[in-house]
Amino acid sequence: ARWVASVGASLWSASGSCTRQALAAFSRADFRDRFAFSSGRVAGTVLGAAGATAIAYVFAPGPVALVVLVLGFVWGAYGFGIPNYSAASLCITGYVVFLMTLAGVPEATAAIDRIIYTVIAGALALCAYAAWPTWAATEVRPAIAAALETQSRYMGALLAAYAPSSPPDLKELDEIRASARLARSNSEAVVERMLAEPRSRSAMPPRTAVGIV
């Protein structure tokens, strides 16, 4: 328990470090991801802090139980990291609260600090986004143009492969096809992000963009 507590103390050596890490995590590139990620992280942090504090007050776990809880929340954070970030934030907060409890920090103090710094980071990230927005709509036309260009190149190479003049270079054909698929998937992703944004005057009409991709 002392070893786990020492690790936790080193991770929480400066309360500002939690804010910096959360702020880096909040910094998403587009409108939809930023707001969905920010709200999910804040909600998960609040629920995790409340749940961990309730467990600590109701059950008053000892050192061994705290170590088990820390390991369980770490497993949950890794398990939910990709499919559900709100659940992952809940688990991360529970892990931090119980780790700080092992280090001698009161549960309520650790939980409140975690909530405060996460909310501060989310507010800073959203304010930065409001000041310097990055709209996917501005990327739609270049992405679609790149996709059409690579598709045209692939069709030209495919037709040339059937010409009787010389045997086709299958390796080069595979490379062109892979680049065409990548350009198309990128354009589809940009259009999908644009559809989740507020309407922009410079954006391509949604029906046109969807029809092309």
mmCIF file of C-alpha atoms in Angstrom:
data_model
loop_
_atom_site.group_PDB
_atom_site.id
_atom_site.type_symbol
_atom_site.label_atom_id
_atom_site.label_comp_id
_atom_site.label_asym_id
_atom_site.label_seq_id
_atom_site.Cartn_x
_atom_site.Cartn_y
_atom_site.Cartn_z
ATOM 1 C CA ALA A 1 0.000 0.000 0.000
ATOM 2 C CA ARG A 2 2.866 2.403 0.761
ATOM 3 C CA TRP A 3 4.398 1.764 -2.663
ATOM 4 C CA VAL A 4 1.107 2.467 -4.410
ATOM 5 C CA ALA A 5 0.615 5.584 -2.306
ATOM 6 C CA SER A 6 4.093 6.875 -3.174
ATOM 7 C CA VAL A 7 3.387 6.417 -6.865
ATOM 8 C CA GLY A 8 0.108 8.291 -6.473
ATOM 9 C CA ALA A 9 1.788 11.119 -4.611
ATOM 10 C CA SER A 10 4.346 11.513 -7.366
ATOM 11 C CA LEU A 11 1.614 11.573 -10.007
ATOM 12 C CA TRP A 12 -0.313 14.231 -8.045
ATOM 13 C CA SER A 13 2.720 16.212 -6.949
ATOM 14 C CA ALA A 14 1.339 19.443 -8.436
ATOM 15 C CA SER A 15 -2.373 19.998 -8.702
ATOM 16 C CA GLY A 16 -1.810 22.087 -11.789
ATOM 17 C CA SER A 17 -0.477 19.045 -13.635
ATOM 18 C CA CYS A 18 -3.963 17.557 -13.586
ATOM 19 C CA THR A 19 -5.290 20.683 -15.255
ATOM 20 C CA ARG A 20 -2.585 20.593 -17.924
ATOM 21 C CA GLN A 21 -3.247 16.924 -18.714
ATOM 22 C CA ALA A 22 -6.990 17.455 -18.910
ATOM 23 C CA LEU A 23 -6.525 20.556 -21.064
ATOM 24 C CA ALA A 24 -4.369 18.572 -23.498
ATOM 25 C CA ALA A 25 -7.006 15.851 -23.639
ATOM 26 C CA PHE A 26 -9.764 18.398 -24.271
ATOM 27 C CA SER A 27 -7.906 19.920 -27.236
ATOM 28 C CA ARG A 28 -9.700 18.243 -30.104
ATOM 29 C CA ALA A 29 -9.448 19.413 -33.668
ATOM 30 C CA ASP A 30 -13.100 19.910 -34.596
ATOM 31 C CA PHE A 31 -16.422 21.136 -33.282
ATOM 32 C CA ARG A 32 -18.184 17.819 -32.693
ATOM 33 C CA ASP A 33 -15.259 15.980 -31.104
ATOM 34 C CA ARG A 34 -14.343 18.867 -28.839
ATOM 35 C CA PHE A 35 -17.806 19.410 -27.374
ATOM 36 C CA ALA A 36 -18.692 15.716 -27.126
ATOM 37 C CA PHE A 37 -15.346 14.889 -25.551
ATOM 38 C CA SER A 38 -15.469 17.811 -23.118
ATOM 39 C CA SER A 39 -18.997 17.109 -21.900
ATOM 40 C CA GLY A 40 -18.276 13.394 -21.589
ATOM 41 C CA ARG A 41 -15.124 13.940 -19.601
ATOM 42 C CA VAL A 42 -16.709 16.434 -17.216
ATOM 43 C CA ALA A 43 -19.737 14.193 -16.669
ATOM 44 C CA GLY A 44 -17.557 11.142 -16.090
ATOM 45 C CA THR A 45 -15.330 13.035 -13.682
ATOM 46 C CA VAL A 46 -18.257 14.314 -11.607
ATOM 47 C CA LEU A 47 -19.902 10.898 -11.439
ATOM 48 C CA GLY A 48 -16.610 9.190 -10.650
ATOM 49 C CA ALA A 49 -15.806 11.626 -7.861
ATOM 50 C CA ALA A 50 -19.276 11.271 -6.355
ATOM 51 C CA GLY A 51 -19.194 7.468 -6.592
ATOM 52 C CA ALA A 52 -15.696 7.140 -5.156
ATOM 53 C CA THR A 53 -16.508 9.485 -2.287
ATOM 54 C CA ALA A 54 -19.717 7.562 -1.525
ATOM 55 C CA ILE A 55 -17.824 4.234 -1.504
ATOM 56 C CA ALA A 56 -15.176 5.678 0.817
ATOM 57 C CA TYR A 57 -17.716 7.065 3.290
ATOM 58 C CA VAL A 58 -20.118 4.118 3.289
ATOM 59 C CA PHE A 59 -17.647 1.216 3.322
ATOM 60 C CA ALA A 60 -14.500 2.891 4.734
ATOM 61 C CA PRO A 61 -12.172 0.509 2.858
ATOM 62 C CA GLY A 62 -8.836 -0.412 4.388
ATOM 63 C CA PRO A 63 -5.455 -0.384 2.623
ATOM 64 C CA VAL A 64 -5.931 -3.770 0.960
ATOM 65 C CA ALA A 65 -9.422 -2.878 -0.253
ATOM 66 C CA LEU A 66 -8.136 0.459 -1.529
ATOM 67 C CA VAL A 67 -5.445 -1.297 -3.568
ATOM 68 C CA VAL A 68 -8.092 -3.609 -5.045
ATOM 69 C CA LEU A 69 -10.285 -0.606 -5.896
ATOM 70 C CA VAL A 70 -7.340 1.203 -7.517
ATOM 71 C CA LEU A 71 -6.539 -1.823 -9.676
ATOM 72 C CA GLY A 72 -10.202 -2.269 -10.572
ATOM 73 C CA PHE A 73 -10.589 1.342 -11.675
ATOM 74 C CA VAL A 74 -7.331 1.168 -13.648
ATOM 75 C CA TRP A 75 -8.663 -1.884 -15.473
ATOM 76 C CA GLY A 76 -11.916 -0.023 -16.177
ATOM 77 C CA ALA A 77 -10.052 3.033 -17.492
ATOM 78 C CA TYR A 78 -8.111 0.897 -19.966
ATOM 79 C CA GLY A 79 -11.174 -1.130 -20.914
ATOM 80 C CA PHE A 80 -13.437 1.872 -21.570
ATOM 81 C CA GLY A 81 -10.754 4.183 -22.983
ATOM 82 C CA ILE A 82 -11.767 3.753 -26.629
ATOM 83 C CA PRO A 83 -15.466 2.713 -26.658
ATOM 84 C CA ASN A 84 -16.769 5.107 -23.973
ATOM 85 C CA TYR A 85 -14.660 7.990 -22.711
ATOM 86 C CA SER A 86 -17.253 9.083 -20.154
ATOM 87 C CA ALA A 87 -16.952 5.700 -18.439
ATOM 88 C CA ALA A 88 -13.170 5.891 -18.762
ATOM 89 C CA SER A 89 -13.168 9.328 -17.080
ATOM 90 C CA LEU A 90 -15.315 7.911 -14.289
ATOM 91 C CA CYS A 91 -12.803 5.115 -13.748
ATOM 92 C CA ILE A 92 -9.814 7.472 -13.922
ATOM 93 C CA THR A 93 -11.379 9.704 -11.286
ATOM 94 C CA GLY A 94 -12.100 6.743 -9.021
ATOM 95 C CA TYR A 95 -8.522 5.576 -9.455
ATOM 96 C CA VAL A 96 -7.147 9.014 -8.557
ATOM 97 C CA VAL A 97 -9.399 9.455 -5.523
ATOM 98 C CA PHE A 98 -8.548 6.062 -4.002
ATOM 99 C CA LEU A 99 -4.863 6.466 -4.841
ATOM 100 C CA MET A 100 -4.830 9.784 -3.010
ATOM 101 C CA THR A 101 -6.641 8.157 -0.105
ATOM 102 C CA LEU A 102 -3.750 5.703 0.159
ATOM 103 C CA ALA A 103 -1.380 8.662 0.218
ATOM 104 C CA GLY A 104 -3.273 10.229 3.125
ATOM 105 C CA VAL A 105 -5.325 12.793 1.216
ATOM 106 C CA PRO A 106 -8.991 12.912 2.335
ATOM 107 C CA GLU A 107 -11.394 11.439 -0.197
ATOM 108 C CA ALA A 108 -13.496 14.594 -0.452
ATOM 109 C CA THR A 109 -10.434 16.770 -1.053
ATOM 110 C CA ALA A 110 -9.124 14.550 -3.841
ATOM 111 C CA ALA A 111 -12.569 14.318 -5.459
ATOM 112 C CA ILE A 112 -13.231 18.065 -5.318
ATOM 113 C CA ASP A 113 -9.771 18.873 -6.695
ATOM 114 C CA ARG A 114 -10.294 16.456 -9.563
ATOM 115 C CA ILE A 115 -13.635 18.041 -10.455
ATOM 116 C CA ILE A 116 -12.323 21.612 -10.198
ATOM 117 C CA TYR A 117 -9.292 21.062 -12.410
ATOM 118 C CA THR A 118 -11.252 19.080 -14.998
ATOM 119 C CA VAL A 119 -13.914 21.791 -15.239
ATOM 120 C CA ILE A 120 -11.219 24.481 -15.499
ATOM 121 C CA ALA A 121 -9.503 22.582 -18.302
ATOM 122 C CA GLY A 122 -12.776 22.077 -20.152
ATOM 123 C CA ALA A 123 -13.696 25.741 -19.858
ATOM 124 C CA LEU A 124 -10.261 26.860 -21.078
ATOM 125 C CA ALA A 125 -10.397 24.496 -24.054
ATOM 126 C CA LEU A 126 -13.890 25.627 -25.054
ATOM 127 C CA CYS A 127 -12.933 29.294 -24.685
ATOM 128 C CA ALA A 128 -9.898 28.697 -26.883
ATOM 129 C CA TYR A 129 -12.113 27.014 -29.433
ATOM 130 C CA ALA A 130 -14.569 29.915 -29.367
ATOM 131 C CA ALA A 131 -11.693 32.345 -29.963
ATOM 132 C CA TRP A 132 -9.961 30.266 -32.674
ATOM 133 C CA PRO A 133 -12.510 27.867 -34.171
ATOM 134 C CA THR A 134 -11.495 25.115 -36.552
ATOM 135 C CA TRP A 135 -14.360 24.223 -38.871
ATOM 136 C CA ALA A 136 -14.332 21.014 -40.858
ATOM 137 C CA ALA A 137 -16.422 22.827 -43.480
ATOM 138 C CA THR A 138 -13.305 24.647 -44.687
ATOM 139 C CA GLU A 139 -11.640 21.291 -45.374
ATOM 140 C CA VAL A 140 -14.472 19.715 -47.364
ATOM 141 C CA ARG A 141 -13.665 21.091 -50.805
ATOM 142 C CA PRO A 142 -9.920 20.250 -50.708
ATOM 143 C CA ALA A 143 -10.653 16.781 -49.326
ATOM 144 C CA ILE A 144 -13.236 15.996 -51.993
ATOM 145 C CA ALA A 145 -10.960 17.395 -54.692
ATOM 146 C CA ALA A 146 -8.117 15.168 -53.508
ATOM 147 C CA ALA A 147 -10.434 12.148 -53.455
ATOM 148 C CA LEU A 148 -11.671 12.810 -57.006
ATOM 149 C CA GLU A 149 -8.129 13.346 -58.247
ATOM 150 C CA THR A 150 -6.868 10.069 -56.785
ATOM 151 C CA GLN A 151 -9.928 8.211 -58.077
ATOM 152 C CA SER A 152 -9.265 9.614 -61.543
ATOM 153 C CA ARG A 153 -5.646 8.547 -61.322
ATOM 154 C CA TYR A 154 -6.659 5.073 -60.274
ATOM 155 C CA MET A 155 -9.152 4.735 -63.128
ATOM 156 C CA GLY A 156 -6.482 5.856 -65.591
ATOM 157 C CA ALA A 157 -4.002 3.315 -64.241
ATOM 158 C CA LEU A 158 -6.663 0.593 -64.288
ATOM 159 C CA LEU A 159 -7.560 1.266 -67.922
ATOM 160 C CA ALA A 160 -3.883 1.403 -68.866
ATOM 161 C CA ALA A 161 -3.376 -1.998 -67.256
ATOM 162 C CA TYR A 162 -5.760 -3.530 -69.807
ATOM 163 C CA ALA A 163 -3.880 -2.033 -72.752
ATOM 164 C CA PRO A 164 -2.082 -4.724 -74.784
ATOM 165 C CA SER A 165 1.112 -2.675 -75.175
ATOM 166 C CA SER A 166 2.880 -3.826 -71.993
ATOM 167 C CA PRO A 167 2.170 -5.973 -68.925
ATOM 168 C CA PRO A 168 0.700 -3.980 -65.981
ATOM 169 C CA ASP A 169 2.706 -3.103 -62.896
ATOM 170 C CA LEU A 170 0.510 -4.722 -60.241
ATOM 171 C CA LYS A 171 2.489 -3.276 -57.336
ATOM 172 C CA GLU A 172 2.076 0.279 -58.606
ATOM 173 C CA LEU A 173 -1.606 -0.379 -59.271
ATOM 174 C CA ASP A 174 -2.112 -1.572 -55.691
ATOM 175 C CA GLU A 175 -0.398 1.543 -54.341
ATOM 176 C CA ILE A 176 -2.594 3.834 -56.433
ATOM 177 C CA ARG A 177 -5.709 1.965 -55.342
ATOM 178 C CA ALA A 178 -4.701 2.213 -51.658
ATOM 179 C CA SER A 179 -4.115 5.967 -51.953
ATOM 180 C CA ALA A 180 -7.492 6.386 -53.666
ATOM 181 C CA ARG A 181 -9.258 4.505 -50.872
ATOM 182 C CA LEU A 182 -7.483 6.564 -48.230
ATOM 183 C CA ALA A 183 -8.406 9.847 -49.925
ATOM 184 C CA ARG A 184 -12.030 8.770 -50.188
ATOM 185 C CA SER A 185 -12.237 7.698 -46.535
ATOM 186 C CA ASN A 186 -10.667 11.010 -45.499
ATOM 187 C CA SER A 187 -13.211 12.976 -47.523
ATOM 188 C CA GLU A 188 -16.076 10.969 -46.012
ATOM 189 C CA ALA A 189 -14.775 11.691 -42.505
ATOM 190 C CA VAL A 190 -14.501 15.420 -43.203
ATOM 191 C CA VAL A 191 -18.027 15.548 -44.624
ATOM 192 C CA GLU A 192 -19.362 13.674 -41.601
ATOM 193 C CA ARG A 193 -17.735 16.199 -39.259
ATOM 194 C CA MET A 194 -19.110 19.087 -41.334
ATOM 195 C CA LEU A 195 -22.669 17.736 -40.976
ATOM 196 C CA ALA A 196 -22.311 17.942 -37.180
ATOM 197 C CA GLU A 197 -21.273 21.604 -37.265
ATOM 198 C CA PRO A 198 -23.423 24.727 -37.430
ATOM 199 C CA ARG A 199 -24.059 25.879 -40.983
ATOM 200 C CA SER A 200 -21.238 27.970 -42.438
ATOM 201 C CA ARG A 201 -21.492 30.371 -45.367
ATOM 202 C CA SER A 202 -18.323 28.989 -46.912
ATOM 203 C CA ALA A 203 -19.383 25.358 -46.559
ATOM 204 C CA MET A 204 -20.366 23.216 -49.489
ATOM 205 C CA PRO A 205 -24.097 22.408 -49.417
ATOM 206 C CA PRO A 206 -24.530 19.228 -47.355
ATOM 207 C CA ARG A 207 -26.565 17.416 -50.028
ATOM 208 C CA THR A 208 -23.881 18.143 -52.625
ATOM 209 C CA ALA A 209 -21.068 16.935 -50.390
ATOM 210 C CA VAL A 210 -22.903 13.762 -49.386
ATOM 211 C CA GLY A 211 -23.826 13.073 -52.997
ATOM 212 C CA ILE A 212 -20.211 13.334 -54.150
ATOM 213 C CA VAL A 213 -18.698 11.106 -51.501
#
